[in-house]
Coordinates of C-alpha atoms and ligand atoms in Angstrom, one line a residue:
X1087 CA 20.7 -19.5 324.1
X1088 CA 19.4 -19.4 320.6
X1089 CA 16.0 -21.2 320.0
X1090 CA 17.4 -24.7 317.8
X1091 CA 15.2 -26.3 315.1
X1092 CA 15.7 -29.3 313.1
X1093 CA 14.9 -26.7 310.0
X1094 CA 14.4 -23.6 309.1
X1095 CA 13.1 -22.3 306.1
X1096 CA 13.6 -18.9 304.4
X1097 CA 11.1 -17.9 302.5
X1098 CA 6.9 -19.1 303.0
X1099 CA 5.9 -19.2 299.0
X1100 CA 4.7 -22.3 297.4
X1101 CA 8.5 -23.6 297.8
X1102 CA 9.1 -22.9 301.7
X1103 CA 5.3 -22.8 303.3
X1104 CA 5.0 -26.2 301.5
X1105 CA 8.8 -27.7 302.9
X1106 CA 7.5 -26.6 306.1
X1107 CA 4.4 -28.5 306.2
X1108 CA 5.8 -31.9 304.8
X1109 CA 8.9 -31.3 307.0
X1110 CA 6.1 -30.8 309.9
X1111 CA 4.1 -33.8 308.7
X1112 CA 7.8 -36.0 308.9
X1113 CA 7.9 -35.2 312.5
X1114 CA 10.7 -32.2 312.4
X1115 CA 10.6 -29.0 314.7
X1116 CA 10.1 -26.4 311.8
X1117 CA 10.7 -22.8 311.5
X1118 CA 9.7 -20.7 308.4
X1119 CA 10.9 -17.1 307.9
X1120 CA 9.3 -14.7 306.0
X1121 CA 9.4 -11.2 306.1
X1122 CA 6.3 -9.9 304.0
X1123 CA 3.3 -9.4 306.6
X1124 CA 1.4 -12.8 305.1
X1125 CA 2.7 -15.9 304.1
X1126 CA 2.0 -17.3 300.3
X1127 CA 4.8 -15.6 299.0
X1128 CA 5.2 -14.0 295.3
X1129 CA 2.4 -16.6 294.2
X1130 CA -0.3 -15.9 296.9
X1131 CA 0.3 -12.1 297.4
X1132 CA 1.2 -10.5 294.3
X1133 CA 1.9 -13.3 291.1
X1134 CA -0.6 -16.8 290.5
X1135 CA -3.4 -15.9 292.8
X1136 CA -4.2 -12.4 292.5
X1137 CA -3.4 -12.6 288.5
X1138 CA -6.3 -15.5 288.1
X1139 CA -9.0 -13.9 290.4
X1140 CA -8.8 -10.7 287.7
X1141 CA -8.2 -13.0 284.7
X1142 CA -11.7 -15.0 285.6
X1143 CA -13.4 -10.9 286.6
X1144 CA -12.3 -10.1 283.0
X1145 CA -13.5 -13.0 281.5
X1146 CA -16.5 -13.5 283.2
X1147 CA -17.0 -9.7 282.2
X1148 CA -15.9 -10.1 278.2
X1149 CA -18.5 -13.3 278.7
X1150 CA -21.3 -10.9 279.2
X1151 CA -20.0 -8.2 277.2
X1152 CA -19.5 -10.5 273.9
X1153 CA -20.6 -14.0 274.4
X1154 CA -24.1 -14.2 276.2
X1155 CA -25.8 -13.0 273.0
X1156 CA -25.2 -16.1 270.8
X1157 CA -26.8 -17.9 274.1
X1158 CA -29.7 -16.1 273.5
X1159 CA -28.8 -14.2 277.1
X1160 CA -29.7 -10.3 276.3
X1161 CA -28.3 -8.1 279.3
X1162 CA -28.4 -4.4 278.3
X1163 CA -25.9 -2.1 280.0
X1164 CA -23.3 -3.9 280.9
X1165 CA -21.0 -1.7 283.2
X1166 CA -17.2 -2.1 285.0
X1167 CA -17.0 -2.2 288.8
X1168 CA -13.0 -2.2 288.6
X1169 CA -13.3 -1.1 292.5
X1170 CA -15.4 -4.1 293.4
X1171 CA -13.3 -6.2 291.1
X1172 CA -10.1 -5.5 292.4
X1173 CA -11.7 -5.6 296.0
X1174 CA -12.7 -9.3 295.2
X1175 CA -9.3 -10.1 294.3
X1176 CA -8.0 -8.5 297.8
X1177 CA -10.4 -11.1 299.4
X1178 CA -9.4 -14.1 297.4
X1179 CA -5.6 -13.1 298.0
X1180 CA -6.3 -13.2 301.9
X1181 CA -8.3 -16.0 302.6
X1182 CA -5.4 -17.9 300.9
X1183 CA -2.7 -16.1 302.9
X1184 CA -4.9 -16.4 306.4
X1185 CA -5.1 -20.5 304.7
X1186 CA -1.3 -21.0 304.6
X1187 CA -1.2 -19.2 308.6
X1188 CA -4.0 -21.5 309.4
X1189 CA -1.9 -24.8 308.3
X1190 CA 1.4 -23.4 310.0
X1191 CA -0.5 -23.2 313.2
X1192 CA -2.2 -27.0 312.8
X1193 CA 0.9 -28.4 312.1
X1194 CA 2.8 -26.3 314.6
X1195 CA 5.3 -24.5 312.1
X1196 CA 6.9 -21.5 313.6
X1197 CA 6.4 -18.4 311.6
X1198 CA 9.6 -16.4 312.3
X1199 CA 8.7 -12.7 311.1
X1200 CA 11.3 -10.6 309.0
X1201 CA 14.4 -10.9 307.6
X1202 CA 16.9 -13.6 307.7
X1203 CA 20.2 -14.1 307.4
X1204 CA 22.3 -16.9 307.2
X1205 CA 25.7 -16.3 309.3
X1206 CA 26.9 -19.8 309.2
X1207 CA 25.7 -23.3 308.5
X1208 CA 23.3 -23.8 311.0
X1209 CA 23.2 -20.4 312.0
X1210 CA 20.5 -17.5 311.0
X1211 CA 19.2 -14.2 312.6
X1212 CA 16.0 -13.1 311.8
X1213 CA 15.9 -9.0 312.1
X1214 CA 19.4 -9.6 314.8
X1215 CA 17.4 -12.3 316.4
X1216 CA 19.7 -15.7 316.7
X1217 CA 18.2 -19.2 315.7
X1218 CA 20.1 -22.4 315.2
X1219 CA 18.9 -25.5 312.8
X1220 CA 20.5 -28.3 312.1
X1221 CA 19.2 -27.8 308.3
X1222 CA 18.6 -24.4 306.2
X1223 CA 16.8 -24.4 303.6
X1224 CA 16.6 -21.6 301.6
X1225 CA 13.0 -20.7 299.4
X1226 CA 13.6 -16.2 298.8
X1227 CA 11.9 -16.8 295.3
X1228 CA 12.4 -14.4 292.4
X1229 CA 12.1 -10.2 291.4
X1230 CA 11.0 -8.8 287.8
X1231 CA 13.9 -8.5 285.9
X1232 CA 14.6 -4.8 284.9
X1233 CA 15.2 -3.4 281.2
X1234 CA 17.9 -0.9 281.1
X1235 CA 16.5 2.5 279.8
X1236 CA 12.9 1.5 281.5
X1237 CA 13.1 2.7 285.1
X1238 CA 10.1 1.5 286.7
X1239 CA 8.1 3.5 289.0
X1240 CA 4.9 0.9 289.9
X1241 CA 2.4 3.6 288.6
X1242 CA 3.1 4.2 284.6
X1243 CA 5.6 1.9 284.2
X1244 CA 5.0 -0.9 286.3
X1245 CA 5.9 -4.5 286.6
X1246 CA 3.0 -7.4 287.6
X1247 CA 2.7 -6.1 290.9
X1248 CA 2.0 -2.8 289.6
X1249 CA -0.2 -4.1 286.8
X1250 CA -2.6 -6.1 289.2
X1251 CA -3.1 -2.7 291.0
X1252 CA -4.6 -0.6 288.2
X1253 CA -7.6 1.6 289.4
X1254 CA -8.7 2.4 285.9
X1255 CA -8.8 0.8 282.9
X1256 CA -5.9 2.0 280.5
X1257 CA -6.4 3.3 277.1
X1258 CA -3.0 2.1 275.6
X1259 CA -1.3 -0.7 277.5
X1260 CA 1.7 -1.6 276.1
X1261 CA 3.0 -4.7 277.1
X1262 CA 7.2 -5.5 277.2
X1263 CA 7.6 -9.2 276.7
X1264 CA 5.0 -11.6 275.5
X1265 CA 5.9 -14.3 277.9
X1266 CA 3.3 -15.9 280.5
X1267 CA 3.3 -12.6 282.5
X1268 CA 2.7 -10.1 279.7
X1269 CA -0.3 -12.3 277.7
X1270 CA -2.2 -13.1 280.6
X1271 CA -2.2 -9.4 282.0
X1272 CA -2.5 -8.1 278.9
X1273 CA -5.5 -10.3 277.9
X1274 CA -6.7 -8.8 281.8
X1275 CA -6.6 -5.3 280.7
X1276 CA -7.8 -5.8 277.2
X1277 CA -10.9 -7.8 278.1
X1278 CA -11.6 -5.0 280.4
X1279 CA -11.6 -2.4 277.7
X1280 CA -7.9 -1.3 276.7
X1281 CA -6.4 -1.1 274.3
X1282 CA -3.0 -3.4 274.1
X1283 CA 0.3 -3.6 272.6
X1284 CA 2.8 -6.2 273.6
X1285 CA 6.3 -5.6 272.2
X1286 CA 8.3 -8.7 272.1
X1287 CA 12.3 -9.4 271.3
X1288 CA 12.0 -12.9 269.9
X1289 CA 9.7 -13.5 266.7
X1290 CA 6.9 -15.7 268.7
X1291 CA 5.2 -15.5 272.0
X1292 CA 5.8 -17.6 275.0
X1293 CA 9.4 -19.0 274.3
X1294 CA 10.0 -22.9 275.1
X1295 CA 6.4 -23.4 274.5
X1296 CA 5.6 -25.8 271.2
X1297 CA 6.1 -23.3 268.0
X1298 CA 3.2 -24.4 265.9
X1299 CA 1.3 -23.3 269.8
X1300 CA 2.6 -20.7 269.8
X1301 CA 1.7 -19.3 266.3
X1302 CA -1.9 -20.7 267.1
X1303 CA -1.9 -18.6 270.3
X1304 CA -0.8 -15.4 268.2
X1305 CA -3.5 -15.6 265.9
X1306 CA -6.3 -16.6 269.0
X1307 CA -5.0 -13.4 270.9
X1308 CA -5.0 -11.4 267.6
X1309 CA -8.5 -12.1 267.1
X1310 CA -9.7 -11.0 270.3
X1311 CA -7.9 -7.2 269.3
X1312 CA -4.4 -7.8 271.2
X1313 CA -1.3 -6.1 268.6
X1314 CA 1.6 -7.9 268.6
X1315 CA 5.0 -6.1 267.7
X1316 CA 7.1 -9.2 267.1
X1317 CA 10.7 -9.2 266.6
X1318 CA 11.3 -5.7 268.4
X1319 CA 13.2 -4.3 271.2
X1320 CA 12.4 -1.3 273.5
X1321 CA 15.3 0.7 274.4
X1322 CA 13.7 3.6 276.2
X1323 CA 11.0 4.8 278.3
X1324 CA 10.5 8.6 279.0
X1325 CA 7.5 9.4 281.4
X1326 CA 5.9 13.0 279.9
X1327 CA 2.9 14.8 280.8
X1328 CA 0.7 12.8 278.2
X1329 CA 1.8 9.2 279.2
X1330 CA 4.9 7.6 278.5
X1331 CA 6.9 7.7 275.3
X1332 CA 8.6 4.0 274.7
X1333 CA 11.5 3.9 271.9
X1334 CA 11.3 0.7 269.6
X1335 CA 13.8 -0.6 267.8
X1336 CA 14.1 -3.5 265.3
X1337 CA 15.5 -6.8 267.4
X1338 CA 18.6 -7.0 265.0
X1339 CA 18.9 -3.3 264.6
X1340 CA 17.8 -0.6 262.8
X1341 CA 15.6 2.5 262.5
X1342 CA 14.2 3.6 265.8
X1343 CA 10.3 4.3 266.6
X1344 CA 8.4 6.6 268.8
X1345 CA 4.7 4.6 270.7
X1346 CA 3.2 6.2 273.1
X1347 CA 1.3 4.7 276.0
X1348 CA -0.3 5.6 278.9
X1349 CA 0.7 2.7 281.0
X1350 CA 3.8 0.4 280.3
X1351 CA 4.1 -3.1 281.9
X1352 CA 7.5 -4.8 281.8
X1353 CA 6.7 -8.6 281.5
X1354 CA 10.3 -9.8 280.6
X1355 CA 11.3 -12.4 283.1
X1356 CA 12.2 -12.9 286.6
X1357 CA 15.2 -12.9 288.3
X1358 CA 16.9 -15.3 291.3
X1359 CA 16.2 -13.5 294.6
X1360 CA 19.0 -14.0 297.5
X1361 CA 19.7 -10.4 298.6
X1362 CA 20.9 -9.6 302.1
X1363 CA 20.7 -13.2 302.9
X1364 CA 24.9 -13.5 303.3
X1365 CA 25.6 -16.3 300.3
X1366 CA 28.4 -14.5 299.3
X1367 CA 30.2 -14.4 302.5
X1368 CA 29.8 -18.2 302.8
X1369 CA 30.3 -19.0 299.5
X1370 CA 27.5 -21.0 298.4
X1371 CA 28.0 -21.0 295.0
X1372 CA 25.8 -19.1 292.2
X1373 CA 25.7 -19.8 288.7
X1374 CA 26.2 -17.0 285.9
X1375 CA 22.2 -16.5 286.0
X1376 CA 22.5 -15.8 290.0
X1377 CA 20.7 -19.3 290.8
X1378 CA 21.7 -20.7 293.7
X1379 CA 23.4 -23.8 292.9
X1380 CA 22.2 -27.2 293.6
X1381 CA 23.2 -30.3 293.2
X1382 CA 20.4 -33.9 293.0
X1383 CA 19.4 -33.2 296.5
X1384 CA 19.0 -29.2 296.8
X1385 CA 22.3 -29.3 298.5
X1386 CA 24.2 -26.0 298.1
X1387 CA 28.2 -25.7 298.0
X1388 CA 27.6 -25.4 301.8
X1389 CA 26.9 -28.3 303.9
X1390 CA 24.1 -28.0 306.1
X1391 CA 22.3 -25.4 303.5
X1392 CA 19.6 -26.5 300.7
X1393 CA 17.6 -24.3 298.3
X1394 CA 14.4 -24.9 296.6
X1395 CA 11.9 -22.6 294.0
X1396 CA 12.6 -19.8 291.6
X1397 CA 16.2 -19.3 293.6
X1398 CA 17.3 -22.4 291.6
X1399 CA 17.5 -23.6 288.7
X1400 CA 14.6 -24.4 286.6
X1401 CA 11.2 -23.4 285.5
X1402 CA 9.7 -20.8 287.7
X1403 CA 6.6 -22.3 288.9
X1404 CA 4.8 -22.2 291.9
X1405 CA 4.0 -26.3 291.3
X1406 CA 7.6 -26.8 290.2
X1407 CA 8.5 -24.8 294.0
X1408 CA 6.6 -26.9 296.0
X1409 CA 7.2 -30.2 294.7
X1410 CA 10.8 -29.3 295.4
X1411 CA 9.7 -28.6 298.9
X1412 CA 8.0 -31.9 299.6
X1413 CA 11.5 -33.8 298.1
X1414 CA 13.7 -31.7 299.8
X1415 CA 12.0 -32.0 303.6
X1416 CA 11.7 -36.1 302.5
X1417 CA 15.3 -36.1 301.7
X1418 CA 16.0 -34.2 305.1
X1419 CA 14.2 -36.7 306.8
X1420 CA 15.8 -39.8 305.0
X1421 CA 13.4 -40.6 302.2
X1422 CA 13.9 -40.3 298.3
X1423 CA 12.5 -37.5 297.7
X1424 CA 12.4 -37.2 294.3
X1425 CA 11.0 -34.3 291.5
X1426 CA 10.5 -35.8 287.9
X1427 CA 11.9 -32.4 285.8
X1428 CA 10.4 -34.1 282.6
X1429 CA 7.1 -34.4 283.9
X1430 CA 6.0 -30.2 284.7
X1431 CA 3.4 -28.9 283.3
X1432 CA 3.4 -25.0 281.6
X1433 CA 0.3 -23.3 281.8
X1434 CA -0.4 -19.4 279.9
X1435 CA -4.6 -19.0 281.9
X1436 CA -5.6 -16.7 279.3
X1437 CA -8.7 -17.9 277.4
X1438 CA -8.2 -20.1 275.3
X1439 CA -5.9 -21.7 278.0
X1440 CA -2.5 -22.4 276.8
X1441 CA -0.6 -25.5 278.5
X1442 CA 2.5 -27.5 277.9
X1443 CA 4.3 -30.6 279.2
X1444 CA 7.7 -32.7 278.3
X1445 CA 9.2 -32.3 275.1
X1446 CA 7.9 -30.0 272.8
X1447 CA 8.4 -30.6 268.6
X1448 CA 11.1 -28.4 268.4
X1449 CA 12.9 -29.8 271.1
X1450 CA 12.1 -33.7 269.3
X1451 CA 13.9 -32.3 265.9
X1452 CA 16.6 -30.9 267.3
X1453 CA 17.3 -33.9 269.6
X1454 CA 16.9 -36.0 265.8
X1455 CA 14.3 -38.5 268.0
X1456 CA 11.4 -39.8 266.0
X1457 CA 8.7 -39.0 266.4
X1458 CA 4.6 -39.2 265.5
X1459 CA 1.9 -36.1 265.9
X1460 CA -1.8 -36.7 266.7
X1461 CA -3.5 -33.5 266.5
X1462 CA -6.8 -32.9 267.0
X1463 CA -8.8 -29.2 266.8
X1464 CA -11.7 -28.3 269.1
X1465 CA -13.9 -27.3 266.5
X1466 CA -14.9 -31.2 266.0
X1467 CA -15.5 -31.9 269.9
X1468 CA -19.0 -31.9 270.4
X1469 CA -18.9 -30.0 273.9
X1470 CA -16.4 -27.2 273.2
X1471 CA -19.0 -26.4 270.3
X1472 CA -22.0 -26.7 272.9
X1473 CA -19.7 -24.3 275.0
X1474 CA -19.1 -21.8 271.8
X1475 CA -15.6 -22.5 272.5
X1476 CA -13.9 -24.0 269.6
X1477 CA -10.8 -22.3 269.2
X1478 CA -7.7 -24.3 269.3
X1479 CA -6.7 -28.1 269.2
X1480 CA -4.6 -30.8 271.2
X1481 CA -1.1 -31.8 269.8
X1482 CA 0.5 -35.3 271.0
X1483 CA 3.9 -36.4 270.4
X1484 CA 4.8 -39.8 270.3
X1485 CA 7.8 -41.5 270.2
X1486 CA 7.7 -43.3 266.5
X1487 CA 9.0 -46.7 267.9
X1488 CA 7.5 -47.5 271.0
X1489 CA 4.3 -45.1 270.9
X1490 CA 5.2 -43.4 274.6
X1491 CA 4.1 -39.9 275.1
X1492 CA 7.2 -37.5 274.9
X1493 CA 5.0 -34.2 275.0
X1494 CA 1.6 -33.1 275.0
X1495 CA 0.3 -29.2 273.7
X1496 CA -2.8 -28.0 274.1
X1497 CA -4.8 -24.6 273.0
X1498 CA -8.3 -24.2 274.1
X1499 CA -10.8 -24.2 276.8
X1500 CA -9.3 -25.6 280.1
X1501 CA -6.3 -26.5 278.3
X1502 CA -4.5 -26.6 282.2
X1503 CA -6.9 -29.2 283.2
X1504 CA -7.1 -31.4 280.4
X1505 CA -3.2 -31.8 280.0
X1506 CA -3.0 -33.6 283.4
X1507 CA -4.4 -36.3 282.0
X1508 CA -1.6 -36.3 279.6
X1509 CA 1.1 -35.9 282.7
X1510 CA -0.4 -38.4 284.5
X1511 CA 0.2 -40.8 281.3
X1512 CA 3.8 -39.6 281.1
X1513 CA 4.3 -40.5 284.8
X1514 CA 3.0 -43.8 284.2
X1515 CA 5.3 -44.1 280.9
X1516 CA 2.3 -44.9 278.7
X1517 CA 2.0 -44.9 275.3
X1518 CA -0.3 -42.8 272.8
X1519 CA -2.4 -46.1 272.7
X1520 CA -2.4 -46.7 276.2
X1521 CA -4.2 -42.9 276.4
X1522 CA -6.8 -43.6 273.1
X1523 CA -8.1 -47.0 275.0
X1524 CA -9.1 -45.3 278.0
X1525 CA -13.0 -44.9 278.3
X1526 CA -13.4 -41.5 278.0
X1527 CA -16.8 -39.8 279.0
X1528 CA -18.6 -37.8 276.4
X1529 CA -19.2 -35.3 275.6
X1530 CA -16.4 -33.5 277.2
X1531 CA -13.5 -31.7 276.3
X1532 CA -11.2 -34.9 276.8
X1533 CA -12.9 -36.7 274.2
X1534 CA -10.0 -34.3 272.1
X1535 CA -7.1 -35.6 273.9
X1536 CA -8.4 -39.0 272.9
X1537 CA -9.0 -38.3 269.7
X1538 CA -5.7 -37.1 269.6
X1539 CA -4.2 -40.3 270.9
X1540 CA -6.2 -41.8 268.4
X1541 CA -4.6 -39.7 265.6
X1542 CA -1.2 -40.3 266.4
X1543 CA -1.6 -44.0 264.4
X1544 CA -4.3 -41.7 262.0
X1545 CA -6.9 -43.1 263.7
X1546 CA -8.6 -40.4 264.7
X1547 CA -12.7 -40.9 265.0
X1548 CA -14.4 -37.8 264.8
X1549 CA -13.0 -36.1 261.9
Ligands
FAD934 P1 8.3 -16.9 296.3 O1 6.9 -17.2 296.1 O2 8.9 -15.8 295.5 O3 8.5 -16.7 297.8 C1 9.7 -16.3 298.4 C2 9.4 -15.6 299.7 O4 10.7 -15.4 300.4 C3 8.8 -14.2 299.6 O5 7.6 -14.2 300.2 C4 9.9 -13.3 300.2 O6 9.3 -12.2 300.9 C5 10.6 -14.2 301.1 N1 12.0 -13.8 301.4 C6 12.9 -13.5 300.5 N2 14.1 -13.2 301.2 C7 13.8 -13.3 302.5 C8 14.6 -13.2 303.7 N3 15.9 -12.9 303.6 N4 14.0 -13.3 304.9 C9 12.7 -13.7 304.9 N5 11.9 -13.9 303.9 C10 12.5 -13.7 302.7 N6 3.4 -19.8 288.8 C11 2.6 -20.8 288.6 O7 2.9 -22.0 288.7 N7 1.3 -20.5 288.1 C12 0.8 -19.3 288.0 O8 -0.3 -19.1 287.6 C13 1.7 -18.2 288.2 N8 1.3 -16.9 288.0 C14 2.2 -15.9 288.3 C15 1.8 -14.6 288.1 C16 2.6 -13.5 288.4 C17 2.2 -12.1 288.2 C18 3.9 -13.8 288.9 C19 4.9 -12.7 289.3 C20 4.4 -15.1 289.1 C21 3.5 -16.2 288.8 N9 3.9 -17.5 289.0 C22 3.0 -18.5 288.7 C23 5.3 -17.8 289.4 C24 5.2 -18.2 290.9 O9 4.7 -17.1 291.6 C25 6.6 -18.5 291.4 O10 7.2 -19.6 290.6 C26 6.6 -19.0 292.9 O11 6.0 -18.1 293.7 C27 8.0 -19.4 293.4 O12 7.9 -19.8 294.7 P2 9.1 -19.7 295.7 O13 8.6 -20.3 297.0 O14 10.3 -20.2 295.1 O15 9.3 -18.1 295.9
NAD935 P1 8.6 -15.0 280.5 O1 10.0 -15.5 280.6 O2 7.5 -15.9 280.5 O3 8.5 -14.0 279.3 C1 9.3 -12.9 279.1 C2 9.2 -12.5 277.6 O4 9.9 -11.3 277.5 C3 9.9 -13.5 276.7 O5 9.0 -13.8 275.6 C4 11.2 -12.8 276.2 O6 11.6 -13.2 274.9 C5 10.7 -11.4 276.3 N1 11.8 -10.4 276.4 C6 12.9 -10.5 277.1 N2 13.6 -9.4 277.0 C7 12.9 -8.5 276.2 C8 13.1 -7.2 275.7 N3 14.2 -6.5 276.1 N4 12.1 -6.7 275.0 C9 11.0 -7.4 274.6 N5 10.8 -8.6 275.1 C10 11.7 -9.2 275.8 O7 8.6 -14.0 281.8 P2 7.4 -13.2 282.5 O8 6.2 -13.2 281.6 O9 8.0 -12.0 283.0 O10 7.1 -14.1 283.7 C11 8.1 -14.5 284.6 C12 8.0 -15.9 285.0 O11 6.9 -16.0 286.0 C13 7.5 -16.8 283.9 O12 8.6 -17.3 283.2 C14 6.9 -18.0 284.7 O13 7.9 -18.8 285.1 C15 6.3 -17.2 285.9 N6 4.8 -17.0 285.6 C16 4.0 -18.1 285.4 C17 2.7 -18.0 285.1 C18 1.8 -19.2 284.9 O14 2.3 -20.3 285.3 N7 0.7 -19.1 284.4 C19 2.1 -16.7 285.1 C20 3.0 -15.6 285.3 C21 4.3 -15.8 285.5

């Protein structure tokens, strides 16, 4: 007879290890498949973990390359270890890997190795094997989205995986798709000596992010030698003897360009991932992107069968993934689970940090809601300028009659950590005021969001 569970998840990224554990924690018998060797998924193995261990490498290395000297720290001869530094990242990505193992095994989570497939509702085999739950959830996660014309081969043209793998530093990196992916892997390589390009379709980086970001972030990255081709397409990649030749064109049309490079990364979006896993043959319904459809409590078209993370709909976050898993194994065991979409942060780790939450200005005009800004630059916060870190500012949105928080922007140092101040004031529903009264210690970096706050009723201190 086929071993029975009360679920079984496909997929252990941040969306399906996570269901698994809270599902354990609720007192389920829990199965997770997963068919790579480790657990972690896309984030772990190959996307968020691996991407910041070379992202703080490079900029602890551009540190000492260009920043110690105004410190009055003098270190002649700096050299490049890319071995050692890409061997450290191995070693961060599998302690976190063997960490995810470790929690399946204290909180008894069966890790079913290889492939699943879902033959009925409450039906799976895992390479033939049968298993029966009395839930499926399904977590399978997302794939780089391909360019026609650019066929990758993971070693001149590559996609993220490929372009955490380098084992030398490029000389010409040119970048498809200035999006989270191609800035902060860009910024990677650049910091580490290449030189980089980063073609893009729309006329800004990082789409859905605040404009006026946005255009700050351009000129940030600009200054630290990254090109930007803005507002143009690549329609061809030919691999020759001297690197690869890319074809440009004009967004909207037009006369077509040759630029060469010797390694290409395509950054331009990922794709729902459900293959081989029989959705089609049970009809759980897809929508025109391929995301598994969902309705308020991850239920599929098929009862019996949920789906969490980059499969559906939604930003494709790891934090976004798991916080699905935690409603959807509270909702399995009778709870109100319960994921606040208004309420995720966006975060680009390149340095300056980039990071986002709720409504950005944009967003506010075209929705015709009122609305107050409080901005407030780094430049006049008395730590970022004992850091040397000054670039960038803090950008509050308020709504004009009753002073709540609607969005919060931020470029500059440890932009990802000082916005969760801001989300934990949107959770709370509190206004600008409500954040500029808090006692804020000083001098650190917060004293901006505060100031900020401050500036929304042009109050501002400190400038
Ligand atoms: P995944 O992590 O993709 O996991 C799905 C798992 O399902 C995979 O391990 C896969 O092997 C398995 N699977 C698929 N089909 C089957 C099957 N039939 N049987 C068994 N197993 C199967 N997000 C952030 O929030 N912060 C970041 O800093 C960040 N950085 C990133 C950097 C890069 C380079 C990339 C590529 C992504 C990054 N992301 C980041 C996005 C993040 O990785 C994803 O949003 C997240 O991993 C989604 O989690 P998931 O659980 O839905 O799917
Ligand atoms: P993205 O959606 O962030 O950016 C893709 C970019 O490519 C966009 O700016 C888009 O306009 C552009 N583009 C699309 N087609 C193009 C074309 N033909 N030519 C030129 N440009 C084109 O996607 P990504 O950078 O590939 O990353 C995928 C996803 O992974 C992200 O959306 C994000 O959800 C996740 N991710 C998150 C982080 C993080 O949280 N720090 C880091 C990496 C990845």
């Amino acid at each position: 007879m086929a071993e029975a569970f009360d679920v079984i998840i496909i997929g252990a990224g941040p969306g399906g290890y996570v269901c698994a554990l809270r599902a354990a924690q609720l007192g389920m018998k829990v199965a997770c498949v997963e068919k790579r060797a480790t657990l972690g998924g896309t984030c772990l193995n190959v996307g968020c973990i691996p991407s910041k261990a070379l992202l703080q490498s490079s900029e602890d290395f551009a540190a000492a390359s260009e920043k110690f000297g105004e410190h009055g720290i003098l270190i002649d001869g700096i050299r490049l270890d890319l071995a050692r530094m890409q061997a450290r990242k191995a070693e961060v990505v599998s302690a976190n890997v063997r960490g995810v193992e470790f929690l399946f095994k204290k909180n008894k989570v069966t890790w079913l190795k290889g492939t699943a497939r879902v033959t009925a509702p409450g039906k799976i085999t895992v390479d033939g094997t049968e298993y029966e739950a009395k839930s499926i959830v399904i977590a399978t996660g997302s794939e780089s989205t391909t360019l026609p014309g650019v066929a990758v081969d993971e070693r001149q043209i590559v996609t993220s995986t490929g372009g955490l793998e380098l084992d030398s530093v490029p000389q010409h990196l040119v970048v498809i798709g200035g999006g989270y992916i191609g800035l902060e892997l860009g910024s990677v390589w650049k910091r580490l000596g290449a030189e980089v390009t980063v073609v893009e379709f729309l006329d800004r980086l990082v789409p859905g992010m605040d404009g006026e970001i946005a255009r700050a972030f351009e000129r940030v990255l600009g200054k630290q030698g990254l090109t930007f081709r803005l507002s143009t397409k690549v329609t061809g990649a030919r691999i020759g003897n001297d690197g690869v030749a890319l074809t440009l064109e004009p967004a909207q049309g037009g006369e077509a360009e040759t630029l060469h490079a010797d390694i290409v990364l395509l950054a331009v979006g990922r794709r729902p991932y459900a293959e081989g896993l029989g959705l089609e043959e049970l009809g759980v319904a897809r929508d025109e992107r391929g995301r598994v459809q969902t309705d308020g409590h991850y239920a599929t078209s098929v009862p019996g069968i949920y789906a969490i993370g980059d499969v559906i709909a939604g930003p494709m976050l790891a934090h976004k993934a798991e916080e699905e898993g935690v409603a959807v194994a509270e909702i399995l065991a009778g709870q109100a689970g319960h994921v606040n979409y208004g309420v995720i942060p966006g975060v680009v780790y390149t340095w300056p940090e980039v990071a986002s939450i709720g409504r950005t200005e944009d967003e506010l005009k075209a929705a015709g809601t009122a609305y107050r800004v409080g901005k407030f630059p780094f430049t006049a916060n008395a730590r970022a300028r004992a850091m040397g870190d000054t670039d960038g500012f803090v950008k509050i949105l308020a709504d004009k009659t009753t002073d709540e928080v609607l969005g919060a922007h931020i470029i500059g140092p440890d932009a990802g950590t000082l916005i969760m101040e801001l989300a934990t004031a949107m959770e709370f529903g509190a206004s600008a005021e409500d954040v500029s009264r808090v006692c804020h210690a000083h001098p650190t970096l917060n004293e901006a969001v505060k100031e900020a706050a401050l500036a929304v009723e042009g109050r501002a201190l400190h400038i």
